[in-house]
Structure formats: structure tokens, C-alpha cells
Coordinates of C-alpha atoms (C1' of nucleotides) in Angstrom, one line a residue:
Chain A
M1106 CA -51.4 15.1 -69.2
T1107 CA -49.0 12.6 -67.7
T1108 CA -50.2 9.4 -66.1
T1109 CA -49.9 8.9 -62.3
L1110 CA -49.2 5.5 -60.9
V1111 CA -51.8 4.1 -58.6
K1112 CA -49.1 3.3 -56.0
N1113 CA -48.4 7.0 -55.8
L1114 CA -52.1 7.9 -55.4
Y1115 CA -52.2 5.6 -52.3
R1116 CA -48.8 6.6 -50.9
E1117 CA -49.2 10.4 -51.3
T1118 CA -53.0 10.8 -51.4
E1119 CA -53.0 14.4 -49.9
K1120 CA -50.9 15.6 -52.8
F1121 CA -53.6 14.5 -55.3
T1122 CA -56.8 15.2 -53.4
G1123 CA -59.2 17.4 -55.4
K1124 CA -56.8 17.5 -58.3
E1125 CA -57.3 16.2 -61.8
V1126 CA -55.2 13.0 -62.4
Q1127 CA -54.8 10.5 -65.2
V1128 CA -54.5 6.8 -64.5
S1129 CA -54.2 3.8 -66.9
G1130 CA -54.7 0.1 -66.4
W1131 CA -56.7 -3.0 -66.7
I1132 CA -60.3 -3.3 -65.6
R1133 CA -60.8 -5.9 -62.8
T1134 CA -64.6 -5.4 -62.7
V1135 CA -67.4 -3.0 -63.9
R1136 CA -70.6 -2.5 -61.9
D1137 CA -73.0 -0.4 -63.8
S1138 CA -76.4 1.1 -63.2
K1139 CA -78.8 2.9 -65.6
T1140 CA -77.0 6.2 -65.5
F1141 CA -73.7 5.6 -63.7
G1142 CA -71.2 2.9 -62.8
F1143 CA -68.0 1.9 -61.0
I1144 CA -64.8 0.4 -62.4
E1145 CA -62.2 -1.4 -60.3
L1146 CA -58.9 -0.5 -62.1
N1147 CA -55.5 -2.1 -61.5
D1148 CA -52.6 -0.4 -63.1
G1149 CA -49.9 -3.0 -62.1
S1150 CA -47.9 -0.6 -60.0
F1151 CA -49.8 -1.5 -56.8
F1152 CA -51.5 -4.4 -55.2
K1153 CA -54.7 -2.5 -54.6
N1154 CA -57.2 -1.2 -57.3
V1155 CA -58.5 2.3 -57.7
Q1156 CA -62.2 2.8 -58.0
I1157 CA -63.4 4.9 -61.0
V1158 CA -66.8 6.5 -60.9
F1159 CA -68.3 7.2 -64.3
D1160 CA -71.7 8.4 -65.5
E1161 CA -73.9 9.1 -68.6
K1162 CA -72.3 12.5 -69.1
L1163 CA -69.4 10.6 -70.8
D1164 CA -70.2 10.3 -74.5
N1165 CA -69.0 6.6 -74.5
F1166 CA -70.9 5.7 -71.3
K1167 CA -72.8 2.8 -72.9
E1168 CA -69.6 1.4 -74.4
I1169 CA -67.9 1.5 -71.0
T1170 CA -70.6 -0.4 -69.2
K1171 CA -70.1 -3.2 -71.7
L1172 CA -66.3 -3.5 -71.2
S1173 CA -65.3 -6.9 -70.1
V1174 CA -62.8 -7.9 -67.5
S1175 CA -59.1 -7.0 -68.3
S1176 CA -59.9 -4.3 -70.9
S1177 CA -57.3 -1.6 -70.8
I1178 CA -58.3 2.0 -70.4
V1179 CA -56.9 5.5 -69.7
V1180 CA -58.9 7.6 -67.3
N1181 CA -58.8 11.3 -66.6
G1182 CA -60.7 12.5 -63.6
V1183 CA -60.7 14.2 -60.2
L1184 CA -59.5 12.3 -57.1
E1185 CA -62.0 12.6 -54.2
L1186 CA -61.7 11.2 -50.7
T1187 CA -64.4 8.8 -49.6
P1188 CA -63.8 8.4 -45.9
Q1189 CA -67.0 6.6 -45.2
A1190 CA -66.5 4.0 -47.9
K1191 CA -64.4 0.8 -48.2
Q1192 CA -61.8 2.5 -50.3
P1193 CA -60.0 5.6 -49.1
F1194 CA -60.6 7.6 -52.3
E1195 CA -62.0 7.3 -55.8
I1196 CA -61.6 9.0 -59.2
K1197 CA -64.6 10.8 -60.7
A1198 CA -64.0 10.3 -64.4
T1199 CA -64.2 13.2 -66.9
K1200 CA -62.9 11.1 -69.8
I1201 CA -62.3 7.4 -70.3
E1202 CA -60.3 6.3 -73.3
I1203 CA -60.6 2.6 -74.3
H1204 CA -57.2 1.2 -75.4
G1205 CA -57.9 -2.5 -75.8
T1206 CA -61.1 -4.3 -75.3
S1207 CA -60.9 -7.8 -73.8
S1208 CA -62.8 -10.8 -75.2
P1209 CA -65.7 -11.9 -73.0
D1210 CA -64.1 -15.3 -72.7
F1211 CA -61.3 -13.9 -70.6
P1212 CA -60.5 -16.9 -68.4
L1213 CA -59.8 -15.1 -65.1
Q1214 CA -63.1 -14.5 -63.4
K1215 CA -64.1 -12.4 -60.4
K1216 CA -64.0 -15.4 -58.2
K1217 CA -61.6 -17.8 -56.6
H1218 CA -59.7 -20.0 -59.0
S1219 CA -57.7 -23.1 -58.1
F1220 CA -53.9 -22.6 -58.4
E1221 CA -53.9 -25.7 -60.7
Y1222 CA -56.1 -24.0 -63.2
L1223 CA -54.2 -20.7 -63.0
R1224 CA -51.0 -22.7 -63.9
T1225 CA -52.7 -23.5 -67.2
I1226 CA -53.0 -19.8 -67.9
A1227 CA -49.6 -18.8 -66.7
H1228 CA -49.5 -15.9 -69.2
L1229 CA -52.6 -14.3 -67.6
R1230 CA -52.3 -15.3 -63.9
P1231 CA -50.1 -12.3 -63.0
R1232 CA -53.3 -10.3 -63.5
S1233 CA -54.8 -12.0 -60.4
N1234 CA -54.4 -10.7 -56.9
T1235 CA -52.4 -13.7 -55.6
F1236 CA -49.9 -13.8 -58.4
S1237 CA -49.4 -10.1 -58.7
A1238 CA -48.6 -10.2 -55.0
V1239 CA -46.3 -13.2 -55.4
F1240 CA -44.3 -11.7 -58.2
R1241 CA -44.0 -8.3 -56.7
V1242 CA -42.6 -10.0 -53.5
R1243 CA -40.3 -12.1 -55.6
S1244 CA -38.8 -9.0 -57.1
V1245 CA -38.4 -7.2 -53.7
A1246 CA -37.0 -10.3 -52.1
A1247 CA -34.4 -10.6 -54.9
Y1248 CA -33.4 -7.0 -54.3
A1249 CA -33.2 -7.6 -50.5
I1250 CA -30.7 -10.4 -51.1
H1251 CA -28.5 -8.3 -53.3
K1252 CA -28.8 -5.4 -50.8
F1253 CA -27.9 -7.7 -47.9
F1254 CA -24.7 -9.0 -49.5
Q1255 CA -23.7 -5.8 -51.2
E1256 CA -24.0 -3.9 -47.9
R1257 CA -21.6 -6.4 -46.4
G1258 CA -19.0 -6.2 -49.2
F1259 CA -19.8 -9.5 -50.9
V1260 CA -18.9 -9.5 -54.6
Y1261 CA -21.7 -10.7 -57.0
V1262 CA -20.1 -13.3 -59.3
H1263 CA -21.7 -14.7 -62.4
T1264 CA -20.8 -18.3 -62.6
P1265 CA -21.3 -20.2 -65.8
I1266 CA -24.7 -21.5 -66.9
I1267 CA -23.2 -24.0 -69.2
T1268 CA -20.7 -26.2 -67.5
G1269 CA -18.0 -28.5 -68.9
S1270 CA -17.5 -30.4 -65.7
D1271 CA -19.8 -33.3 -65.0
C1272 CA -18.6 -33.4 -61.5
E1273 CA -20.7 -30.8 -59.7
G1274 CA -22.3 -33.8 -58.1
A1275 CA -25.7 -32.2 -57.1
G1276 CA -28.0 -34.2 -59.3
E1277 CA -29.0 -35.2 -62.8
M1278 CA -28.0 -32.7 -65.5
F1279 CA -29.5 -31.4 -68.7
R1280 CA -27.2 -32.1 -71.7
V1281 CA -26.3 -29.1 -73.9
T1282 CA -25.5 -30.0 -77.4
T1283 CA -25.7 -28.8 -81.0
L1284 CA -25.2 -32.3 -82.4
D1285 CA -27.9 -33.6 -84.8
L1286 CA -29.7 -36.1 -82.5
N1287 CA -31.0 -37.9 -85.6
D1288 CA -27.5 -38.5 -86.8
V1289 CA -25.0 -38.5 -83.9
P1290 CA -21.3 -38.8 -84.8
R1291 CA -19.7 -41.9 -83.2
T1292 CA -16.3 -42.9 -82.2
E1293 CA -14.7 -46.1 -83.3
E1294 CA -16.0 -47.8 -80.1
G1295 CA -19.5 -46.7 -81.0
K1296 CA -19.8 -44.0 -78.3
V1297 CA -21.1 -40.5 -79.0
D1298 CA -18.1 -38.5 -80.3
T1299 CA -18.4 -35.4 -78.1
S1300 CA -15.2 -33.9 -79.7
K1301 CA -17.4 -33.1 -82.6
D1302 CA -19.9 -31.1 -80.4
F1303 CA -20.0 -27.3 -80.1
F1304 CA -17.5 -27.1 -77.2
G1305 CA -15.5 -30.1 -78.2
K1306 CA -16.6 -32.0 -75.1
E1307 CA -19.7 -33.0 -73.2
T1308 CA -21.4 -30.0 -71.7
N1309 CA -24.5 -29.6 -69.4
L1310 CA -26.5 -26.9 -67.7
T1311 CA -25.2 -26.1 -64.3
V1312 CA -26.5 -27.7 -61.1
S1313 CA -24.5 -25.5 -58.9
G1314 CA -22.1 -22.6 -59.1
Q1315 CA -20.3 -23.5 -55.9
L1316 CA -17.0 -24.9 -57.3
N1317 CA -16.6 -21.8 -59.5
G1318 CA -17.7 -19.6 -56.6
E1319 CA -14.9 -21.1 -54.4
A1320 CA -12.3 -19.9 -56.9
Y1321 CA -13.6 -16.4 -56.7
A1322 CA -13.9 -16.5 -52.9
L1323 CA -10.3 -17.4 -52.7
A1324 CA -9.5 -14.2 -54.6
L1325 CA -12.2 -11.7 -53.7
R1326 CA -12.8 -13.1 -50.2
N1327 CA -16.6 -12.9 -49.9
I1328 CA -18.7 -13.6 -52.9
Y1329 CA -22.2 -14.7 -53.8
T1330 CA -23.9 -16.0 -56.9
F1331 CA -27.5 -15.5 -57.7
G1332 CA -28.7 -17.2 -60.9
P1333 CA -30.7 -20.0 -62.5
T1334 CA -29.9 -23.6 -61.7
F1335 CA -31.0 -26.7 -63.5
R1336 CA -31.8 -30.2 -62.3
A1337 CA -33.0 -33.0 -64.6
E1338 CA -34.5 -35.0 -61.7
N1339 CA -37.8 -36.6 -62.4
S1340 CA -39.3 -35.0 -59.3
H1341 CA -43.0 -34.7 -58.7
T1342 CA -43.3 -32.7 -55.6
A1343 CA -44.5 -29.3 -54.5
R1344 CA -41.0 -28.1 -53.8
H1345 CA -38.9 -29.2 -56.8
A1346 CA -38.5 -27.6 -60.2
A1347 CA -36.2 -28.4 -63.1
E1348 CA -35.2 -24.7 -63.4
F1349 CA -34.9 -22.6 -60.2
W1350 CA -32.9 -19.8 -58.8
M1351 CA -30.2 -20.3 -56.2
I1352 CA -28.1 -17.9 -54.1
E1353 CA -24.6 -19.4 -53.3
P1354 CA -22.5 -17.3 -51.0
E1355 CA -18.9 -18.3 -50.4
M1356 CA -16.6 -16.8 -47.7
A1357 CA -12.8 -17.2 -47.4
F1358 CA -11.2 -17.4 -43.9
A1359 CA -14.5 -18.6 -42.6
E1360 CA -15.7 -21.6 -40.7
L1361 CA -19.0 -23.5 -40.3
E1362 CA -20.2 -21.1 -37.5
D1363 CA -19.6 -18.1 -39.8
Y1364 CA -21.7 -19.6 -42.5
M1365 CA -24.6 -20.2 -40.1
D1366 CA -24.3 -16.7 -38.6
I1367 CA -24.5 -15.0 -42.0
A1368 CA -27.3 -17.3 -43.2
E1369 CA -29.4 -16.7 -40.2
E1370 CA -28.8 -12.9 -40.5
M1371 CA -29.7 -13.1 -44.2
V1372 CA -33.0 -15.0 -43.6
K1373 CA -34.0 -12.4 -41.0
Y1374 CA -33.0 -9.5 -43.2
I1375 CA -35.1 -10.8 -46.2
I1376 CA -38.2 -11.3 -44.0
T1377 CA -37.9 -7.8 -42.4
Y1378 CA -37.2 -6.1 -45.8
V1379 CA -40.1 -7.7 -47.5
M1380 CA -42.5 -7.0 -44.6
E1381 CA -41.5 -3.4 -44.7
N1382 CA -41.6 -2.9 -48.5
C1383 CA -44.6 -5.1 -49.5
P1384 CA -47.1 -4.4 -46.7
E1385 CA -50.2 -4.7 -48.8
E1386 CA -49.0 -8.0 -50.4
M1387 CA -48.0 -9.5 -47.1
E1388 CA -51.3 -8.5 -45.5
F1389 CA -53.0 -10.3 -48.3
F1390 CA -51.0 -13.5 -47.8
N1391 CA -51.6 -13.3 -44.0
T1392 CA -55.3 -13.1 -44.6
F1393 CA -56.0 -15.3 -47.5
I1394 CA -53.0 -17.7 -48.1
E1395 CA -51.6 -18.6 -44.7
P1396 CA -53.4 -17.5 -41.6
N1397 CA -50.9 -16.5 -38.9
L1398 CA -48.2 -15.9 -41.5
F1399 CA -47.1 -12.8 -39.6
D1400 CA -46.8 -14.7 -36.4
K1401 CA -44.6 -17.2 -38.1
L1402 CA -42.4 -14.6 -39.8
N1403 CA -42.1 -12.4 -36.7
N1404 CA -41.1 -15.4 -34.7
V1405 CA -38.3 -16.2 -37.1
A1406 CA -37.1 -12.6 -37.4
N1407 CA -37.0 -12.2 -33.6
S1408 CA -35.7 -15.5 -32.4
D1409 CA -32.4 -17.3 -32.6
F1410 CA -32.4 -20.3 -34.8
A1411 CA -31.8 -23.6 -33.1
R1412 CA -28.5 -25.4 -33.8
I1413 CA -28.1 -29.0 -33.1
T1414 CA -25.8 -31.7 -34.4
Y1415 CA -26.9 -34.6 -36.5
T1416 CA -26.0 -36.9 -33.6
E1417 CA -28.2 -34.9 -31.2
A1418 CA -31.0 -34.9 -33.8
V1419 CA -30.8 -38.7 -34.0
E1420 CA -31.0 -38.9 -30.2
I1421 CA -34.0 -36.6 -30.1
L1422 CA -35.8 -38.7 -32.8
K1423 CA -35.0 -42.0 -31.0
K1424 CA -36.2 -40.7 -27.6
S1425 CA -39.4 -39.1 -29.1
G1426 CA -41.2 -42.4 -29.1
V1427 CA -42.8 -41.5 -32.4
E1428 CA -43.3 -44.4 -34.9
F1429 CA -41.5 -43.2 -38.0
Q1430 CA -42.0 -44.9 -41.3
Y1431 CA -38.2 -45.0 -41.6
P1432 CA -36.5 -46.0 -38.4
V1433 CA -33.7 -43.7 -37.2
E1434 CA -30.2 -44.9 -36.9
W1435 CA -26.9 -43.0 -36.7
G1436 CA -25.4 -43.1 -40.2
I1437 CA -28.5 -42.9 -42.3
D1438 CA -29.7 -39.7 -43.9
L1439 CA -32.5 -37.9 -42.1
Q1440 CA -35.8 -38.5 -44.0
T1441 CA -38.3 -35.7 -44.7
E1442 CA -40.5 -37.0 -41.9
H1443 CA -37.6 -36.8 -39.4
E1444 CA -36.7 -33.2 -40.5
R1445 CA -40.3 -32.1 -40.3
Y1446 CA -40.6 -33.6 -36.8
I1447 CA -37.6 -31.7 -35.6
T1448 CA -38.4 -28.3 -37.0
E1449 CA -42.2 -28.5 -36.7
Q1450 CA -42.8 -30.4 -33.5
V1451 CA -39.6 -30.1 -31.4
F1452 CA -38.4 -26.6 -32.1
K1453 CA -41.2 -24.9 -34.0
K1454 CA -38.7 -22.6 -35.7
P1455 CA -35.8 -22.9 -38.1
V1456 CA -33.1 -25.4 -37.1
F1457 CA -29.6 -25.9 -38.3
V1458 CA -28.6 -29.5 -38.2
T1459 CA -24.8 -29.8 -38.3
N1460 CA -22.0 -32.4 -38.5
Y1461 CA -23.5 -35.1 -40.6
P1462 CA -21.8 -38.5 -41.2
K1463 CA -19.3 -38.1 -44.0
D1464 CA -20.7 -41.0 -46.0
I1465 CA -24.0 -39.3 -46.7
K1466 CA -22.5 -35.9 -47.7
A1467 CA -20.5 -34.5 -50.6
F1468 CA -16.7 -35.0 -51.0
Y1469 CA -15.8 -31.3 -50.6
M1470 CA -17.2 -30.9 -47.1
R1471 CA -14.5 -30.5 -44.4
L1472 CA -13.7 -33.7 -42.5
N1473 CA -14.1 -33.1 -38.7
D1474 CA -11.4 -34.2 -36.3
D1475 CA -13.5 -37.3 -35.3
G1476 CA -12.9 -38.7 -38.7
K1477 CA -16.6 -39.7 -39.0
T1478 CA -18.5 -36.5 -39.6
V1479 CA -18.1 -33.4 -41.9
A1480 CA -18.7 -29.8 -41.1
A1481 CA -22.0 -29.5 -43.0
A1482 CA -25.2 -27.7 -41.9
D1483 CA -28.7 -27.8 -43.4
L1484 CA -31.2 -25.2 -42.4
L1485 CA -34.7 -26.8 -41.9
V1486 CA -37.8 -24.7 -41.6
P1487 CA -41.3 -25.7 -40.7
G1488 CA -43.5 -26.4 -43.7
I1489 CA -40.8 -26.4 -46.4
G1490 CA -38.1 -28.6 -45.0
E1491 CA -34.6 -27.9 -46.2
I1492 CA -34.2 -24.4 -47.4
I1493 CA -30.4 -24.0 -47.1
G1494 CA -27.6 -26.5 -47.5
G1495 CA -24.0 -25.6 -46.8
S1496 CA -20.7 -26.5 -45.3
Q1497 CA -17.2 -25.6 -44.5
R1498 CA -15.1 -26.7 -47.4
E1499 CA -12.2 -29.1 -47.2
E1500 CA -9.1 -26.9 -47.6
R1501 CA -6.4 -29.6 -46.9
L1502 CA -5.2 -30.8 -50.2
D1503 CA -4.2 -34.3 -49.0
V1504 CA -7.5 -34.8 -47.2
L1505 CA -9.5 -33.6 -50.2
E1506 CA -7.7 -35.9 -52.5
S1507 CA -8.3 -39.0 -50.3
R1508 CA -12.0 -38.0 -50.0
I1509 CA -12.2 -37.9 -53.8
N1510 CA -10.6 -41.3 -54.0
E1511 CA -12.8 -42.7 -51.3
M1512 CA -15.9 -41.7 -53.2
G1513 CA -14.8 -43.2 -56.4
L1514 CA -14.3 -39.9 -58.2
K1515 CA -11.4 -39.0 -60.5
K1516 CA -8.8 -36.5 -59.3
E1517 CA -8.2 -35.3 -62.9
D1518 CA -11.7 -34.0 -63.2
Y1519 CA -11.1 -31.7 -60.3
W1520 CA -7.7 -30.4 -61.3
W1521 CA -8.4 -26.7 -61.0
Y1522 CA -10.5 -27.1 -57.9
L1523 CA -7.6 -28.9 -56.2
E1524 CA -5.2 -26.2 -57.3
L1525 CA -7.2 -23.7 -55.2
R1526 CA -5.7 -25.7 -52.2
K1527 CA -2.3 -25.8 -53.7
Y1528 CA -2.0 -22.0 -54.2
G1529 CA -2.8 -20.3 -50.9
G1530 CA -5.7 -22.3 -49.7
T1531 CA -7.5 -21.3 -46.6
K1532 CA -10.5 -22.5 -44.7
H1533 CA -13.7 -21.3 -46.3
A1534 CA -17.4 -22.0 -46.1
G1535 CA -20.5 -21.4 -48.1
Y1536 CA -24.1 -22.4 -48.7
G1537 CA -26.9 -22.6 -51.2
L1538 CA -30.2 -21.0 -50.6
G1539 CA -33.1 -22.0 -52.8
F1540 CA -34.7 -18.7 -53.8
E1541 CA -38.1 -20.2 -54.5
R1542 CA -38.1 -22.0 -51.2
I1543 CA -37.6 -18.9 -49.2
L1544 CA -40.4 -17.2 -51.3
M1545 CA -42.7 -20.1 -50.4
Y1546 CA -41.8 -19.5 -46.8
L1547 CA -42.3 -15.7 -47.1
T1548 CA -45.7 -15.9 -48.9
G1549 CA -47.2 -19.1 -47.5
M1550 CA -47.6 -20.4 -51.1
T1551 CA -47.2 -24.2 -50.8
N1552 CA -46.3 -25.0 -54.4
I1553 CA -43.0 -24.0 -56.0
R1554 CA -44.8 -23.8 -59.4
D1555 CA -46.7 -20.8 -58.0
V1556 CA -43.7 -18.7 -57.1
I1557 CA -41.9 -19.0 -60.5
P1558 CA -43.4 -17.0 -63.4
F1559 CA -43.3 -19.9 -66.0
P1560 CA -42.3 -23.0 -64.1
R1561 CA -40.4 -25.9 -65.7
T1562 CA -41.0 -29.3 -64.1
A1563 CA -40.6 -32.8 -65.3
G1564 CA -43.0 -33.2 -68.3
T1565 CA -44.0 -29.5 -68.4
A1566 CA -42.2 -26.6 -70.3
E1567 CA -45.3 -24.8 -71.5
F1568 CA -45.2 -21.0 -72.2
Chain B
rU307 C1' -39.3 -44.0 -60.8
rC308 C1' -42.8 -45.9 -56.7
rC309 C1' -47.4 -45.1 -53.7
rG310 C1' -52.1 -42.5 -53.3
rU311 C1' -56.2 -39.2 -55.0
rG312 C1' -58.6 -37.2 -59.0
rG313 C1' -60.4 -35.9 -64.3
rU314 C1' -68.5 -34.0 -65.4
rA315 C1' -70.6 -26.8 -68.8
rG316 C1' -65.5 -21.5 -69.6
rC317 C1' -64.4 -21.9 -63.8
rU318 C1' -65.6 -24.3 -58.8
rC319 C1' -68.3 -28.5 -57.8
rA320 C1' -73.1 -32.0 -57.3
rA321 C1' -75.5 -36.5 -59.4
rU322 C1' -77.9 -44.8 -55.1
rG323 C1' -76.2 -48.7 -62.2
rG324 C1' -82.2 -45.8 -64.4
rU325 C1' -84.4 -38.4 -68.0
rG326 C1' -76.5 -35.2 -66.4
rG327 C1' -77.7 -30.3 -62.2
rA328 C1' -76.2 -25.8 -59.2
rG329 C1' -73.3 -21.3 -58.2
rC330 C1' -70.1 -18.1 -60.8
rA331 C1' -68.9 -16.5 -65.8
rU332 C1' -71.2 -15.3 -70.8
rU333 C1' -75.6 -12.9 -73.7
rC334 C1' -80.1 -9.9 -73.0
rG335 C1' -83.3 -7.0 -69.8
rG336 C1' -84.0 -4.1 -65.0
rC337 C1' -82.0 -0.9 -61.1
rU338 C1' -79.5 6.7 -59.1
rG339 C1' -73.5 4.9 -54.6
rU340 C1' -71.8 -0.1 -55.9
rU341 C1' -67.6 -3.1 -53.2
rA342 C1' -66.4 -10.9 -55.6
rA343 C1' -73.0 -5.4 -56.3
rC344 C1' -78.1 -6.9 -56.7
rC345 C1' -82.9 -8.8 -59.4
rG346 C1' -85.1 -11.5 -63.8
rA347 C1' -84.5 -14.5 -68.3
rA348 C1' -81.6 -17.2 -72.0
rG349 C1' -77.7 -20.0 -74.2
rG350 C1' -74.0 -23.5 -72.9
rG351 C1' -72.2 -31.0 -72.2
rU352 C1' -68.7 -36.7 -77.2
rU353 C1' -68.8 -36.9 -68.4
rG354 C1' -60.0 -37.1 -70.4
rG355 C1' -59.2 -41.4 -74.3
rA356 C1' -59.8 -46.7 -75.9
rG357 C1' -62.1 -51.3 -75.0
rG358 C1' -65.4 -54.4 -71.9
rU359 C1' -69.7 -56.0 -68.4
rU360 C1' -75.1 -54.7 -68.5
rC361 C1' -81.7 -54.2 -71.0
rG362 C1' -79.3 -49.6 -69.4
rA363 C1' -72.6 -46.8 -67.5
rG364 C1' -70.6 -40.2 -65.3
rU365 C1' -71.1 -44.4 -61.8
rC366 C1' -68.6 -51.3 -62.3
rC367 C1' -64.0 -53.8 -64.8
rU368 C1' -59.2 -53.6 -68.0
rC369 C1' -55.8 -50.6 -70.4
rU370 C1' -54.0 -45.6 -71.3
rC371 C1' -53.2 -40.2 -71.0
rC372 C1' -53.0 -36.0 -67.9
rA373 C1' -53.1 -33.3 -63.3
rC374 C1' -52.4 -33.0 -58.1
rG375 C1' -50.5 -34.9 -53.3
rG376 C1' -46.7 -38.0 -50.9
rA377 C1' -41.8 -40.7 -51.1
rG378 C1' -36.9 -40.8 -53.1
rC379 C1' -33.4 -36.8 -54.9
rC380 C1' -32.4 -32.0 -53.2
rA381 C1' -32.4 -26.1 -53.1

RNA sequence: UCCGUGGUAGCUCAAUGGUGGAGCAUUCGGCUGUUAACCGAAGGGUUGGAGGUUCGAGUCCUCUCCACGGAGCCA
């Protein structure tokens, strides 16, 4: 007899009613009486459990009552509807085969655990309600992103994980080397001789695929990347990880407005897709993780995102009369407290802040006609802060070169990037979406460590 | 890196400087429809580590490790 997935039992219950079925999975709990008992079984295919009823007619009845949490079993039985009970149906077992018993010291109990504790058992936490829901949503959200871009003709580009350019400029990098760190080859000046290293030069893990992505956008028009990204920042916050996943679309013949339009459409698409395809998981988050999550998400899916300029944001903050820890002044970067005030207090929905002063933004962002600001836009959302950062790119070779000089960078390091402007350059725009950050927003989980299967953060690379 | 909070049973948490407890989990027993089942009993501790003050330290002091939260950095 073939095994049926619990998801199918729930989705097509009529088809199985009164029929003999086989299910397999891990025990969440056993409640036994003298002559009969109940098992809550989760088979991994579905958020909900299926209730198994068993009695002393089974020759291994006594053995089954003693099974501890997370033992794995295969059950044959008849599916019966139970309209008056909490669960819609249950399986009356005719045979229960024990595949793997679980030690009584199984660390996941039938009670609420702190997320901190669950992080210490990252190999077992996907067996809990919360984490099974988070990681099923993670998978569906990733698919939604691919679906969104593929449906619009974007080409999925795999940009390198190991990069030879130290000029991506988005943060501290992890060095990649095969040199013997106990006996590093030196040059005559005493510096590390990277010509002896695996690639014959210094290499690092990528902090962004954007520069490579631009090369492909200027050939395939609309592209996106979706892959791991690494930042060696010594960050200790709920929203930073050393290894995370990022989506970086890049569009040729596009301006800042085009980027914001597609980004807004994308965020709404992901929300709608996940709500439709993970109803049980989302219901759980709405009930137990973030009350009113549905209101928040529906509000985002059905409203236009606000769009204000940096200059307007500064005015709003100045006029607010709020005492900020960091005073606001045109020219300084907005602090987290400022961003939160704007998105959480003023607009109460996602906000694009555009046209930042050039001195606080990256060299590749397109200089506006005022000569003071660049065509950048960050998307701020309540509770998370910055979820997307992007810009129109500087396509004018001479302007780009002088920006590189201004910022004290070396032209030679960007030779191929500059050539993209030399050979048929055009205006183009793109952005970076932090995948974990949008997952946090979707699920209501407040710590990035709880939306990555095995999180890597400063000081922690367990599992 | 800076600031703050915390570390007590497997887990979640109590304990005025004076005999370290509870709930859940575990083990054993009871119970004929349970729903984080229920009822009864038992076992379970180097109070993160080192040093100090004190007749006496989980509690006070110094140092240290770790975790969490916030800031910076950013996605």
C-alpha cells in the first residue's frame, strides 16, 4: 500500500472518507488510556497533524502507548469523519509499524519554548509548529519571487559567490584563501603574497551581485539574481546575519520610477501568493506570532506605497516636534529612529524615500540634475526598517569616472564596469531585496536568526 | 565595536544576605473519546566560570565567558 500525504487528506478529504489509507510521520504526542489511545501525527507535508486512534486490538498496543515524542511510525487505517470534534477527521488504525523510536530526552516538549532555546537545537526546531511554518513559507516565498520575475521575462542570472573585486563596497568581506595561515608567503615588503594564493589574487565572498548583474542587464535587458550574500560585519541585531539571501533585479532602459513600480508590485505579489498558498501557516502566524498580521499584510497588498524625497522626509522629521536622539539635518543619513518614525508613525505603511544626498550614497548611483542628490530609493517598512535599497545607475561615463575619483576609489578597479558605459550604455536601474527581511515581514518573526535554517551571525556558525 | 538586560532542574520561571522551589518534561501507577488530556507518586541542582566581602552569598563587589535587546553598518 502506498503512503498518502497528510496534506492530501486535508485537501481532498471526501476522496479518502471511509477508505483505508496509509500515513507515515513523526509523533507529536500520545495520549493513552487503559485500552485505547490517540496519536497526533505530523508527516511534514502539512502544517496540521492527523489524529490516529488506536486500541488494544493492535498486538503492539502497549509498545505504542510508551512511544515518546518524535518517534517515527507508519500507520494503516480507515479515515473517518469526526464533524463534532476539534479535528475534521481521524484515522482508526488497523496497523502501526514503529520505524524509529525517539529517546525520552527529546528536547522539544509539548509546550511553548523560547526562540532562543530553539536556536540551540537548530537541527530539531523544524519539527516545531512555528519553524515548520516558517520554512514552508520560506520555500513558497522563494518560488513566488522566481514566478514573479519569470512571468515578466526577467532572466535569472547566477552571479559569482567568490569575487575577485574588493570594490563592491557594501560592507566588510570574508576572505577566501587556500594559503596556510600558519605560514603565509610574503612579498619582499613583508605583505601577504596573494599571487601565491589559489586564484593568484585576493578573493572574497560576495557582498553583492549588482555590478555583475548590471553587465547582464545590459545584454539580456531585465535580469535578477537570487543567491547567498556574505557580510563580515560584527553586527549584533535582530535583522543582520553574516550569510543571507538577496534578490537583485536589474533593468535596462529603466529609471528610478520603474524600479519603484516593479519593487512595489513584487512585494504585493509575494504577499498575495504566500497568503493564498500557505493559508494554515499564515493563520498560525496571525494567531500566535503577530496579532493583526493579516490586517497589516492586506493593507500593504491593497494600498499604494508612499513615495517621498529625502528632503521631504527631513522636513517632516523637523516639523514633527519629536525629540530624536540624533538631530535631523539635511545631509546626514537618516537614523533608524527617523526611518521608523516615518514608516510607523507618519505613513503606517511602506514608504519609498528617494533622492538622497550624494555624499551618503554609493558611487554608482545616478547623479541628479541638482548636482547634490542621487537617484536612489530605499523602501522602509514598519517593524523591519529598510527592506529594499536601490537606485538608478550612473550611465554617463564621464560622470561615473568623476564620482569614482571624488570618493577616493581607483578607476582601474572598475575597468570592466566602466566599459559597460563605453559600449552601448543606457540608463538602467536595480535594487536589492533582503529575502530574510521580507520573510520576517510576512511571518511576523522578529529575529532574522529564526527565518534562516542554520543562521550564521558574528561569533556563531554552529550546525 | 559601544550601551543596556540577563544566565538557578531537560525546558519556562520563582526564591528580603539565613534549610534552593513550582509548572511542564522524564519514570512508575490509575483512567473507555482524548485535543498542550486528566488524577496520584517518584527521581532530578557544582545557581555560566574565577576570585573577593561576610559567621553565612543564587542574592553584594571585581574580573571573565555566553546569550538576548538596542546603536552603528546595511539587506
